[in-house]
């Protein structure tokens, strides 16, 4: 089969290749009567757009989104919302030399082995350009979630350089070209990445995405767990090799006492008593279901595979060749994965929110947690 | 909605609670004419079964599986294969004291918040007992994959103690109670875990599962990628908090040159020339599609939440209490996750194998990779 | 693939063959906190059960249902509800003679061609026995729908003999062995069917199922329309060859004026003004969505294929043979399709009800239709 | 949820409203390496296109299709194929007067009740314009099925006037504006329909679609039966109220002997012996699975709801009004349903063909039916 659709009830189907006439997606399942125009979507696309700093590819893709359906007089109608972005800066000639070659680290080889045909221009369907559509769908998902849910992402590691978590400042994220929450680290990273780029090399990254204000009860036993779906969503982003929730891999080395997030009752700003947690090693998820704590996900992006340094490879005739990429590429593709990770978080949560209310719309109030 | 089905074409639906009359699953989509009897399934269940060493819970569950349908005269018919395991050693009384309490680290709280009702006996639906059915379905998946695919798992870290990868010996795995591939580490772990158990504490673990002989071309762009589905499969196992493929999180710190798995042509034992790889940082997957290299997945299991040490908690009336678990529990639940991880790998691969041949049954031979 | 699951959010998976140890189903997606015991399900099974009159097969299947999971202290938990019915009266020897033969009108031939293996005992997976599980799932669906929705079915034609619709009396349905709503017709049918049985022949039937009290808004544009899903549900019942909604085939011959169901405002018993319809040619569905009028579906069941009269056939070696069925069979299988049709209606509606509230839980009140 | 996707493995998602900027669809799951250009699709769209005779609406929609993705150098790549048709002749002003009114027989009322918002222009999402996309997807499905499968449709009844089946001539179908296979009937229908149109009235129709050359083995027990999926596909076409397979409703009145399609062995043109059938009351489907005989489906379309004659209705404020449609409408919408019915048949068969080879690619040859 083929699988270009994400989600179950809030769901989107993407199409398009890097160098075709357009890319687009169809968002199905969005509730009706939500105000929506292109201006709700465009700013998120602009954040992901390349060519915005010297650290991302200099391709100029305006990524102008257009709504083709599903919105009437500024409101969603409950029908499929089709979004289209025309491809503008294509330069197919750049890719002629890799027409017959399989680039290490890319999908070239596996697409060829699977399909026996391959649109080699710019990676075709495997291009990271497809992630623009996830960001677009994510913008609609944020509208479905409403303003009480906040989703933010940050780069917490670039290559071998990590942030100092004590310096975490969300307001710093949009002040540097790395989405880095540690201002000092961001400054150091400028030099590091400049040097990486000069060497014709590349580095990977670790991204953290945090969702706050998520109501408890999202996620489904036993094969639609919230953490399982987040893992799939993040691992499915181009170049991602690892995903963890809360304490993640570090949890393996903890003792049961260290890892347990204790419960206590507390009185909130609204005067209501509710359960609170002593820590959040669980990353906001227990038994696959949201607890009400912040959902915390981290994922690792491998270093950009397109590098100047020549790498041994083969061509489709079975000849051994060397591949060296001279084109316009990001020295750290992980940077632009930040808005994509946020978008996937939004889509997973919006989907689970609709799924929750299908089965359990009327769970009674509990002394440990008043319903909003 | 509710989501107790795993997979798309090779798919199984599980049911049952820890202390109900039985647990079971229905495997749908299995090809016809595959020899199958209970004896193909039982040995895998026996590997996961508790009560086999002093390091797992002493509950005695014979976990005797029975095939109820879908097999005729020892062969699969292409119709749903229902498997049932009766619950024998239930001792509901053990759980009376947690009837009203939410145990930290467990699904007690979130199930209550989501459903407003909870079968508290032994964790109910959230019990790790459900994973026996994954192992059973995995046994059938192995038959679908055939003998050219080998799937093996091992514990590579227990608590803070890691193996020496240079000592890796697959034959060691079944010689110790930890599924540990490093004989020396296994010996040391005996002492470590005994001490953990004596303290009434627990530790986590990291499991590695490797699939060899997997044909190239499994996995689907862009939302059914093989790595994304493995991530979901592993993260969906009880208590798992992290998943990585190939180099995983370590890839973030590599340079592009270090990370790139180069290609070369080589002549195999069968005299045929084919593409080979200089390394396997990709873990056998490029662009979400299998390359033909071994598929390598690692996942982290948090320490057992049921510990003797008291942890602050609340009850369903909003009272603050302390929870301390005196029952029969594994000091390291990660150990028994090894066969479960293998089974999920088998199920994901069997599903993708059927999915591949639906869309691309007749891809032509390639000079770089002869078809089997 | 294989497709033994029905529904999307309220969904059930069935398993089992006519002569295996048991048949069963797993109902997933049922909301929590609904009172449920075996006694809610058994009466519906008893209605469908064979051996209750001289007009149905004399096989004695007690069809005793057992709940294996998903219910705790008499209430649904939101987790999968597994139901099992053990097969008691199997008499496999009766079927030895058709082991190698393909019976005309049965699935014998197509199962063989598709799977290359066939459980020939009693039709195996193709046996109408599977429909008992639909009835069981339907009983749970009725609980989900609640008491404001009434679903009733009746036989409106048996062989060439139709009822007089002017004599329709729902209370008559359970007073005769045909589920016939016309007492006089029912009396005549006794003689007709006795004669059919004596001849070793069989006849078909037309069943009408009506659902009243269905709220408006169920059904989804454009490929999940309520009428499309009902058509699939009814056509999927064994031996059904035709389905129609409302005026059905007769609508083709009407003029636009005759067919149009006009709207008017009326004041209901509750004192509220609401839209009412001048007629119901639409069968309660417009644009694939329920209007609030009764949902009316009719479907045709072909005559029982197992007849005494010999029919030319072939065996699996390619020999021409004659098949004549001497076993215990219904002269009109359509009769027992009545409770099955009701059950499928219930399942489709319950599924759509959950689906509706996922996407549109909060549609505002309308002057033309107050919300309940 | 919302459901704008049709099919499982060969599947398409449609979007767009009658008066939005464009309509389109995304076809996912198409096998790679199939030659495909717009010229493979356009002729089928032209057959359905309005404005081609005096008996269809005079709207001028060029319905020019454009492929946006999934095709590279004239071949499918295995990736999603996006098709777009821009809306040209919109005339939104025509619809101003129904802005607040619910037209009987249309989806106006139910869309309003379900969504609380409605794009009233030209029926919005409920417009038959959406069926152009089914025809486009159907054109691709035909390519997947290959040239050995022939799918043809015909109008066998228009209003109360039926054809003489003895006069059936497939070559007549494209020689008259009704897709009528009976030349004499077609001539008479010209006068009948002219009169209907003059009266400002409308009539319904019955369409028959026949697929020949369909291999045996398509269709899935027990909830993905070929007949159940065809029923859903046809009933889901706008204005369809009834579907039947083979003998259909007439089967109810037959005796078992009359209805049974006997089997015999025969030697085909290729010199191979194979099973043949004495009749085709089953419409090519037994047990939900294709037999190899022609698949025969009939469906009824209700008379066009948009008529000149005033019909009592209500508006969204609860006022009683009269609706009379002066716009450009077909006196018999059933005519244009012929190519749509063919397309849905093609899509169902292509989907089932991919599904079959996923589970059963290697069923052995049988003495009763050699594999192609």
Coordinates of N, CA and C in Angstrom, one line a residue, chain A residues 157-311:
Chain A
X157 N 20.3 20.6 21.4 CA 21.7 20.2 21.0 C 21.9 20.4 19.5
X158 N 23.1 20.9 19.2 CA 23.5 21.0 17.8 C 24.8 20.4 17.7
X159 N 24.9 19.3 16.8 CA 26.1 18.6 16.8 C 26.5 18.1 18.2
X160 N 27.7 18.2 18.6 CA 28.1 17.8 20.0 C 27.8 18.8 21.1
X161 N 27.3 20.0 20.7 CA 27.1 21.1 21.6 C 25.7 21.1 22.2
X162 N 25.6 21.0 23.5 CA 24.3 21.0 24.2 C 24.1 22.3 24.9
X163 N 22.8 22.6 25.2 CA 22.5 23.8 25.9 C 22.7 23.6 27.4
X164 N 22.7 24.6 28.1 CA 22.7 24.6 29.6 C 21.2 24.7 30.0
X165 N 20.6 23.7 30.5 CA 19.1 23.7 30.7 C 18.8 24.7 31.8
X166 N 19.7 25.1 32.6 CA 19.5 26.1 33.6 C 19.2 27.5 33.0
X167 N 19.8 27.6 31.7 CA 19.6 28.9 31.0 C 18.4 29.0 30.2
X168 N 17.6 28.0 30.2 CA 16.4 27.9 29.3 C 15.5 29.1 29.4
X169 N 15.3 29.7 28.3 CA 14.4 30.9 28.2 C 13.6 30.8 26.9
X170 N 12.4 30.6 27.0 CA 11.5 30.4 25.8 C 11.6 31.6 25.0
X171 N 11.7 32.8 25.6 CA 11.7 34.0 24.8 C 12.9 34.1 23.9
X172 N 14.0 33.4 24.2 CA 15.2 33.4 23.4 C 15.0 32.7 22.1
X173 N 14.1 31.8 22.0 CA 14.0 30.8 20.9 C 13.9 31.6 19.5
X174 N 13.1 32.6 19.5 CA 12.9 33.3 18.3 C 13.9 34.5 18.0
X175 N 14.9 34.6 18.9 CA 15.9 35.6 18.8 C 17.1 35.1 18.1
X176 N 17.2 33.9 17.8 CA 18.5 33.4 17.1 C 18.1 32.4 16.0
X177 N 19.0 32.2 15.1 CA 18.6 31.4 13.9 C 18.5 29.9 14.2
X178 N 18.7 29.5 15.5 CA 18.7 28.1 15.8 C 17.5 27.6 16.6
X179 N 16.6 28.4 16.9 CA 15.5 28.1 17.8 C 16.1 27.6 19.1
X180 N 17.2 28.2 19.6 CA 17.9 27.8 20.8 C 17.4 28.6 22.0
X181 N 17.0 27.9 23.1 CA 16.5 28.5 24.2 C 17.5 29.1 25.2
X182 N 18.8 28.8 24.9 CA 19.9 29.3 25.7 C 20.7 30.3 24.9
X183 N 20.5 31.6 25.3 CA 21.1 32.7 24.5 C 22.6 32.5 24.4
X184 N 23.3 32.1 25.4 CA 24.7 32.0 25.4 C 25.2 30.9 24.4
X185 N 24.5 29.8 24.5 CA 24.8 28.7 23.6 C 24.6 29.1 22.2
X186 N 23.5 29.8 21.9 CA 23.2 30.2 20.6 C 24.3 31.0 20.0
X187 N 24.9 31.9 20.8 CA 26.0 32.7 20.3 C 27.2 31.9 19.9
X188 N 27.5 30.9 20.8 CA 28.6 30.0 20.5 C 28.3 29.2 19.2
X189 N 27.1 28.8 19.1 CA 26.7 27.9 17.9 C 26.9 28.6 16.6
X190 N 26.8 29.9 16.6 CA 27.0 30.7 15.3 C 28.4 30.4 14.8
X191 N 29.4 30.5 15.7 CA 30.8 30.2 15.3 C 30.9 28.7 14.9
X192 N 30.4 27.8 15.7 CA 30.5 26.4 15.4 C 30.0 26.1 14.0
X193 N 28.8 26.5 13.8 CA 28.1 26.1 12.5 C 28.8 26.8 11.3
X194 N 29.3 28.0 11.5 CA 30.0 28.6 10.4 C 31.2 27.8 10.0
X195 N 31.8 27.2 11.0 CA 33.0 26.4 10.7 C 32.6 25.1 10.0
X196 N 31.5 24.5 10.5 CA 31.0 23.3 9.9 C 30.7 23.5 8.4
X197 N 30.1 24.6 8.2 CA 29.7 24.9 6.8 C 30.9 25.1 5.9
X198 N 31.9 25.9 6.5 CA 33.1 26.1 5.7 C 33.8 24.8 5.4
X199 N 33.8 23.9 6.3 CA 34.5 22.6 6.0 C 33.7 21.7 5.0
X200 N 32.5 22.2 4.6 CA 31.6 21.4 3.7 C 31.0 20.2 4.4
X201 N 31.0 20.3 5.8 CA 30.5 19.2 6.6 C 29.1 19.5 7.0
X202 N 28.6 18.8 8.0 CA 27.3 19.0 8.5 C 27.2 18.4 9.9
X203 N 26.2 18.8 10.7 CA 26.0 18.2 12.0 C 24.5 17.9 12.2
X204 N 24.3 17.1 13.2 CA 22.9 16.7 13.6 C 22.4 17.6 14.7
X205 N 21.2 17.2 15.3 CA 20.6 18.1 16.3 C 19.7 17.3 17.2
X206 N 19.4 17.8 18.3 CA 18.3 17.3 19.2 C 17.3 18.4 19.4
X207 N 16.0 18.0 19.2 CA 14.9 19.0 19.3 C 14.0 18.6 20.5
X208 N 13.6 19.5 21.3 CA 12.6 19.2 22.3 C 11.3 20.0 22.0
X209 N 10.2 19.3 22.1 CA 8.9 19.9 21.9 C 8.1 19.7 23.2
X210 N 7.5 20.8 23.6 CA 6.7 20.8 24.9 C 5.3 21.3 24.6
X211 N 4.3 20.5 25.0 CA 2.9 21.0 24.9 C 2.4 21.2 26.3
X212 N 1.9 22.4 26.6 CA 1.3 22.7 27.9 C -0.2 23.0 27.8
X213 N -0.9 22.7 28.8 CA -2.3 22.9 28.8 C -3.1 21.8 28.2
X214 N -2.4 20.7 28.0 CA -3.1 19.5 27.3 C -4.0 18.9 28.4
X215 N -5.3 18.7 28.1 CA -6.2 18.1 29.1 C -5.8 16.6 29.3
X216 N -6.1 16.1 30.5 CA -5.8 14.7 30.7 C -6.8 13.8 29.9
X217 N -6.4 12.6 29.6 CA -7.4 11.7 29.0 C -7.1 11.5 27.5
X218 N -6.1 12.2 26.9 CA -5.8 12.0 25.5 C -4.9 10.8 25.4
X219 N -5.2 9.9 24.4 CA -4.4 8.7 24.2 C -5.2 7.5 24.4
X220 N -4.9 6.4 23.7 CA -5.8 5.3 23.7 C -5.0 3.9 24.0
X221 N -5.5 3.2 25.0 CA -5.0 1.9 25.1 C -5.5 1.0 23.9
X222 N -4.7 0.1 23.5 CA -3.3 -0.1 23.9 C -2.4 0.1 22.7
X223 N -3.0 0.3 21.5 CA -2.1 0.5 20.3 C -2.3 1.9 19.7
X224 N -3.0 2.8 20.4 CA -3.0 4.2 20.0 C -2.6 5.1 21.1
X225 N -1.6 4.6 21.9 CA -1.1 5.4 23.0 C -0.6 6.7 22.6
X226 N -0.7 7.7 23.4 CA -0.3 9.0 23.0 C 1.2 9.0 22.8
X227 N 2.0 8.3 23.6 CA 3.4 8.3 23.4 C 3.8 7.5 22.1
X228 N 3.1 6.5 21.8 CA 3.4 5.7 20.6 C 3.1 6.5 19.4
X229 N 2.0 7.3 19.4 CA 1.7 8.1 18.3 C 2.7 9.3 18.1
X230 N 3.1 9.8 19.2 CA 4.1 10.9 19.1 C 5.4 10.3 18.6
X231 N 5.8 9.1 19.0 CA 7.0 8.5 18.6 C 6.9 8.3 17.0
X232 N 5.8 7.8 16.6 CA 5.6 7.6 15.1 C 5.7 8.9 14.4
X233 N 5.0 9.9 14.9 CA 5.0 11.2 14.3 C 6.3 11.9 14.2
X234 N 7.1 11.8 15.2 CA 8.4 12.4 15.2 C 9.4 11.6 14.4
X235 N 9.4 10.3 14.6 CA 10.3 9.4 13.8 C 10.1 9.5 12.3
X236 N 8.8 9.8 12.0 CA 8.5 9.9 10.6 C 8.9 11.2 9.9
X237 N 9.5 12.2 10.7 CA 10.0 13.4 10.1 C 11.3 13.0 9.4
X238 N 11.6 13.6 8.3 CA 12.8 13.3 7.5 C 14.1 13.4 8.4
X239 N 14.9 12.4 8.4 CA 16.2 12.4 9.0 C 16.2 12.1 10.5
X240 N 15.0 11.9 11.1 CA 15.0 11.7 12.6 C 15.4 10.2 12.8
X241 N 16.2 10.0 13.9 CA 16.7 8.6 14.2 C 16.3 8.2 15.6
X242 N 15.7 9.1 16.4 CA 15.5 8.7 17.8 C 14.4 9.6 18.4
X243 N 13.6 9.0 19.3 CA 12.6 9.8 20.0 C 12.5 9.4 21.4
X244 N 12.3 10.3 22.3 CA 12.1 9.9 23.7 C 11.1 10.8 24.4
X245 N 10.4 10.3 25.4 CA 9.4 11.0 26.1 C 9.8 11.2 27.6
X246 N 9.7 12.4 28.1 CA 10.0 12.7 29.5 C 11.5 12.3 29.7
X247 N 11.8 11.5 30.8 CA 13.2 11.2 31.1 C 13.8 10.3 30.0
X248 N 13.0 9.7 29.2 CA 13.5 8.9 28.0 C 14.6 7.9 28.3
X249 N 15.6 7.8 27.5 CA 16.7 6.8 27.8 C 17.3 6.9 29.2
X250 N 17.3 8.1 29.7 CA 17.9 8.3 31.0 C 17.1 7.5 32.1
X251 N 15.8 7.2 31.8 CA 15.0 6.5 32.8 C 15.5 5.1 33.1
X252 N 16.2 4.5 32.1 CA 16.7 3.2 32.2 C 17.6 3.1 33.4
X253 N 18.4 4.1 33.7 CA 19.4 4.1 34.7 C 18.9 4.6 36.1
X254 N 17.7 5.0 36.1 CA 17.1 5.5 37.4 C 16.6 4.3 38.2
X255 N 16.5 4.5 39.5 CA 15.8 3.5 40.4 C 14.3 3.9 40.4
X256 N 13.5 2.9 40.8 CA 12.1 3.1 40.8 C 11.7 4.4 41.7
X257 N 12.4 4.6 42.8 CA 12.1 5.7 43.6 C 12.4 7.0 42.9
X258 N 13.6 7.1 42.2 CA 14.0 8.3 41.5 C 13.0 8.6 40.4
X259 N 12.5 7.6 39.7 CA 11.7 7.8 38.5 C 10.3 8.1 38.8
X260 N 9.8 7.6 40.0 CA 8.3 7.8 40.3 C 7.9 9.2 40.4
X261 N 7.0 9.7 39.6 CA 6.4 11.0 39.8 C 5.3 10.9 40.8
X262 N 5.6 11.4 42.0 CA 4.6 11.3 43.1 C 3.4 12.3 42.8
X263 N 2.3 12.0 43.5 CA 1.1 12.8 43.4 C 0.9 13.5 44.7
X264 N 0.4 14.7 44.6 CA -0.1 15.5 45.8 C -1.3 16.3 45.3
X265 N -2.1 16.7 46.3 CA -3.2 17.6 46.0 C -2.8 19.0 46.2
X266 N -3.3 19.9 45.3 CA -2.9 21.3 45.5 C -4.1 22.2 45.0
X267 N -4.1 23.4 45.5 CA -5.2 24.3 45.1 C -4.7 25.3 44.1
X268 N -5.3 25.2 42.9 CA -4.9 26.0 41.8 C -5.3 27.5 41.9
X269 N -4.9 28.3 40.9 CA -5.2 29.7 40.9 C -6.7 29.9 40.9
X270 N -7.4 28.9 40.4 CA -8.9 29.1 40.3 C -9.6 28.6 41.6
X271 N -8.8 28.3 42.6 CA -9.4 28.0 43.9 C -9.8 26.5 44.0
X272 N -9.5 25.8 42.9 CA -10.0 24.4 42.9 C -8.8 23.5 43.3
X273 N -9.1 22.4 44.0 CA -8.1 21.5 44.4 C -8.0 20.4 43.3
X274 N -6.8 20.2 43.0 CA -6.5 19.1 41.9 C -5.2 18.4 42.2
X275 N -5.0 17.3 41.5 CA -3.8 16.5 41.7 C -2.7 17.2 41.0
X276 N -1.5 17.2 41.7 CA -0.3 17.8 41.1 C 0.8 16.7 41.2
X277 N 1.9 16.9 40.5 CA 2.9 15.9 40.4 C 4.2 16.5 41.0
X278 N 5.0 15.6 41.7 CA 6.2 16.0 42.2 C 7.3 16.2 41.2
X279 N 7.2 15.6 40.0 CA 8.2 15.6 39.0 C 7.5 15.2 37.7
X280 N 8.2 15.2 36.6 CA 7.6 14.9 35.3 C 8.5 14.0 34.5
X281 N 9.0 12.9 35.1 CA 9.8 12.0 34.4 C 9.0 11.3 33.3
X282 N 7.7 11.2 33.5 CA 6.8 10.5 32.6 C 6.6 11.4 31.3
X283 N 7.0 12.6 31.4 CA 6.7 13.5 30.2 C 5.3 13.7 29.9
X284 N 4.5 13.7 31.0 CA 3.0 14.0 30.8 C 2.2 12.9 30.4
X285 N 2.7 11.6 30.3 CA 1.9 10.5 29.8 C 2.1 9.3 30.7
X286 N 1.0 8.7 31.2 CA 1.0 7.5 32.0 C 0.1 6.5 31.3
X287 N 0.5 5.3 31.1 CA -0.3 4.3 30.4 C -0.8 4.7 29.1
X288 N 0.0 5.6 28.4 CA -0.3 6.0 27.1 C -1.3 7.1 27.0
X289 N -1.7 7.7 28.2 CA -2.7 8.7 28.3 C -2.2 9.9 29.0
X290 N -2.6 11.1 28.5 CA -2.1 12.3 29.0 C -2.5 12.5 30.5
X291 N -1.6 13.0 31.3 CA -1.9 13.2 32.7 C -2.4 14.7 33.0
X292 N -2.2 15.6 32.1 CA -2.4 17.0 32.4 C -1.1 17.8 32.6
X293 N -0.1 17.0 32.8 CA 1.3 17.7 32.9 C 1.7 18.0 31.5
X294 N 2.8 18.9 31.4 CA 3.3 19.1 30.1 C 3.8 17.9 29.4
X295 N 3.4 17.8 28.1 CA 3.9 16.6 27.3 C 5.3 17.0 26.8
X296 N 6.3 16.2 27.0 CA 7.7 16.5 26.7 C 8.3 15.4 25.8
X297 N 8.6 15.8 24.6 CA 9.2 14.9 23.6 C 10.5 15.5 23.1
X298 N 11.5 14.6 22.9 CA 12.8 15.0 22.3 C 13.0 14.0 21.1
X299 N 13.6 14.6 20.1 CA 14.0 13.7 19.0 C 15.3 14.2 18.4
X300 N 16.1 13.2 17.8 CA 17.4 13.5 17.2 C 17.3 13.4 15.7
X301 N 17.9 14.4 15.1 CA 18.0 14.5 13.6 C 19.5 14.2 13.3
X302 N 19.7 13.4 12.3 CA 21.0 13.0 11.9 C 21.6 14.2 11.1
X303 N 22.9 14.2 10.9 CA 23.5 15.3 10.2 C 23.1 15.3 8.7
X304 N 23.0 16.4 8.1 CA 22.6 16.5 6.7 C 23.4 15.6 5.9
X305 N 22.8 14.8 5.0 CA 23.5 13.8 4.2 C 24.2 14.4 3.0
X306 N 23.7 15.6 2.6 CA 24.3 16.2 1.4 C 25.5 17.1 1.9
X307 N 26.7 16.5 1.7 CA 27.9 17.3 2.1 C 28.9 17.4 1.0
X308 N 29.8 18.3 1.1 CA 30.8 18.5 0.1 C 31.8 17.4 0.0
X309 N 32.2 16.8 1.2 CA 33.1 15.7 1.2 C 32.6 14.6 0.4
X310 N 33.5 14.0 -0.4 CA 33.0 12.9 -1.3 C 32.8 11.6 -0.5
X311 N 31.7 10.9 -0.8 CA 31.4 9.7 -0.1 C 31.3 8.6 -1.1

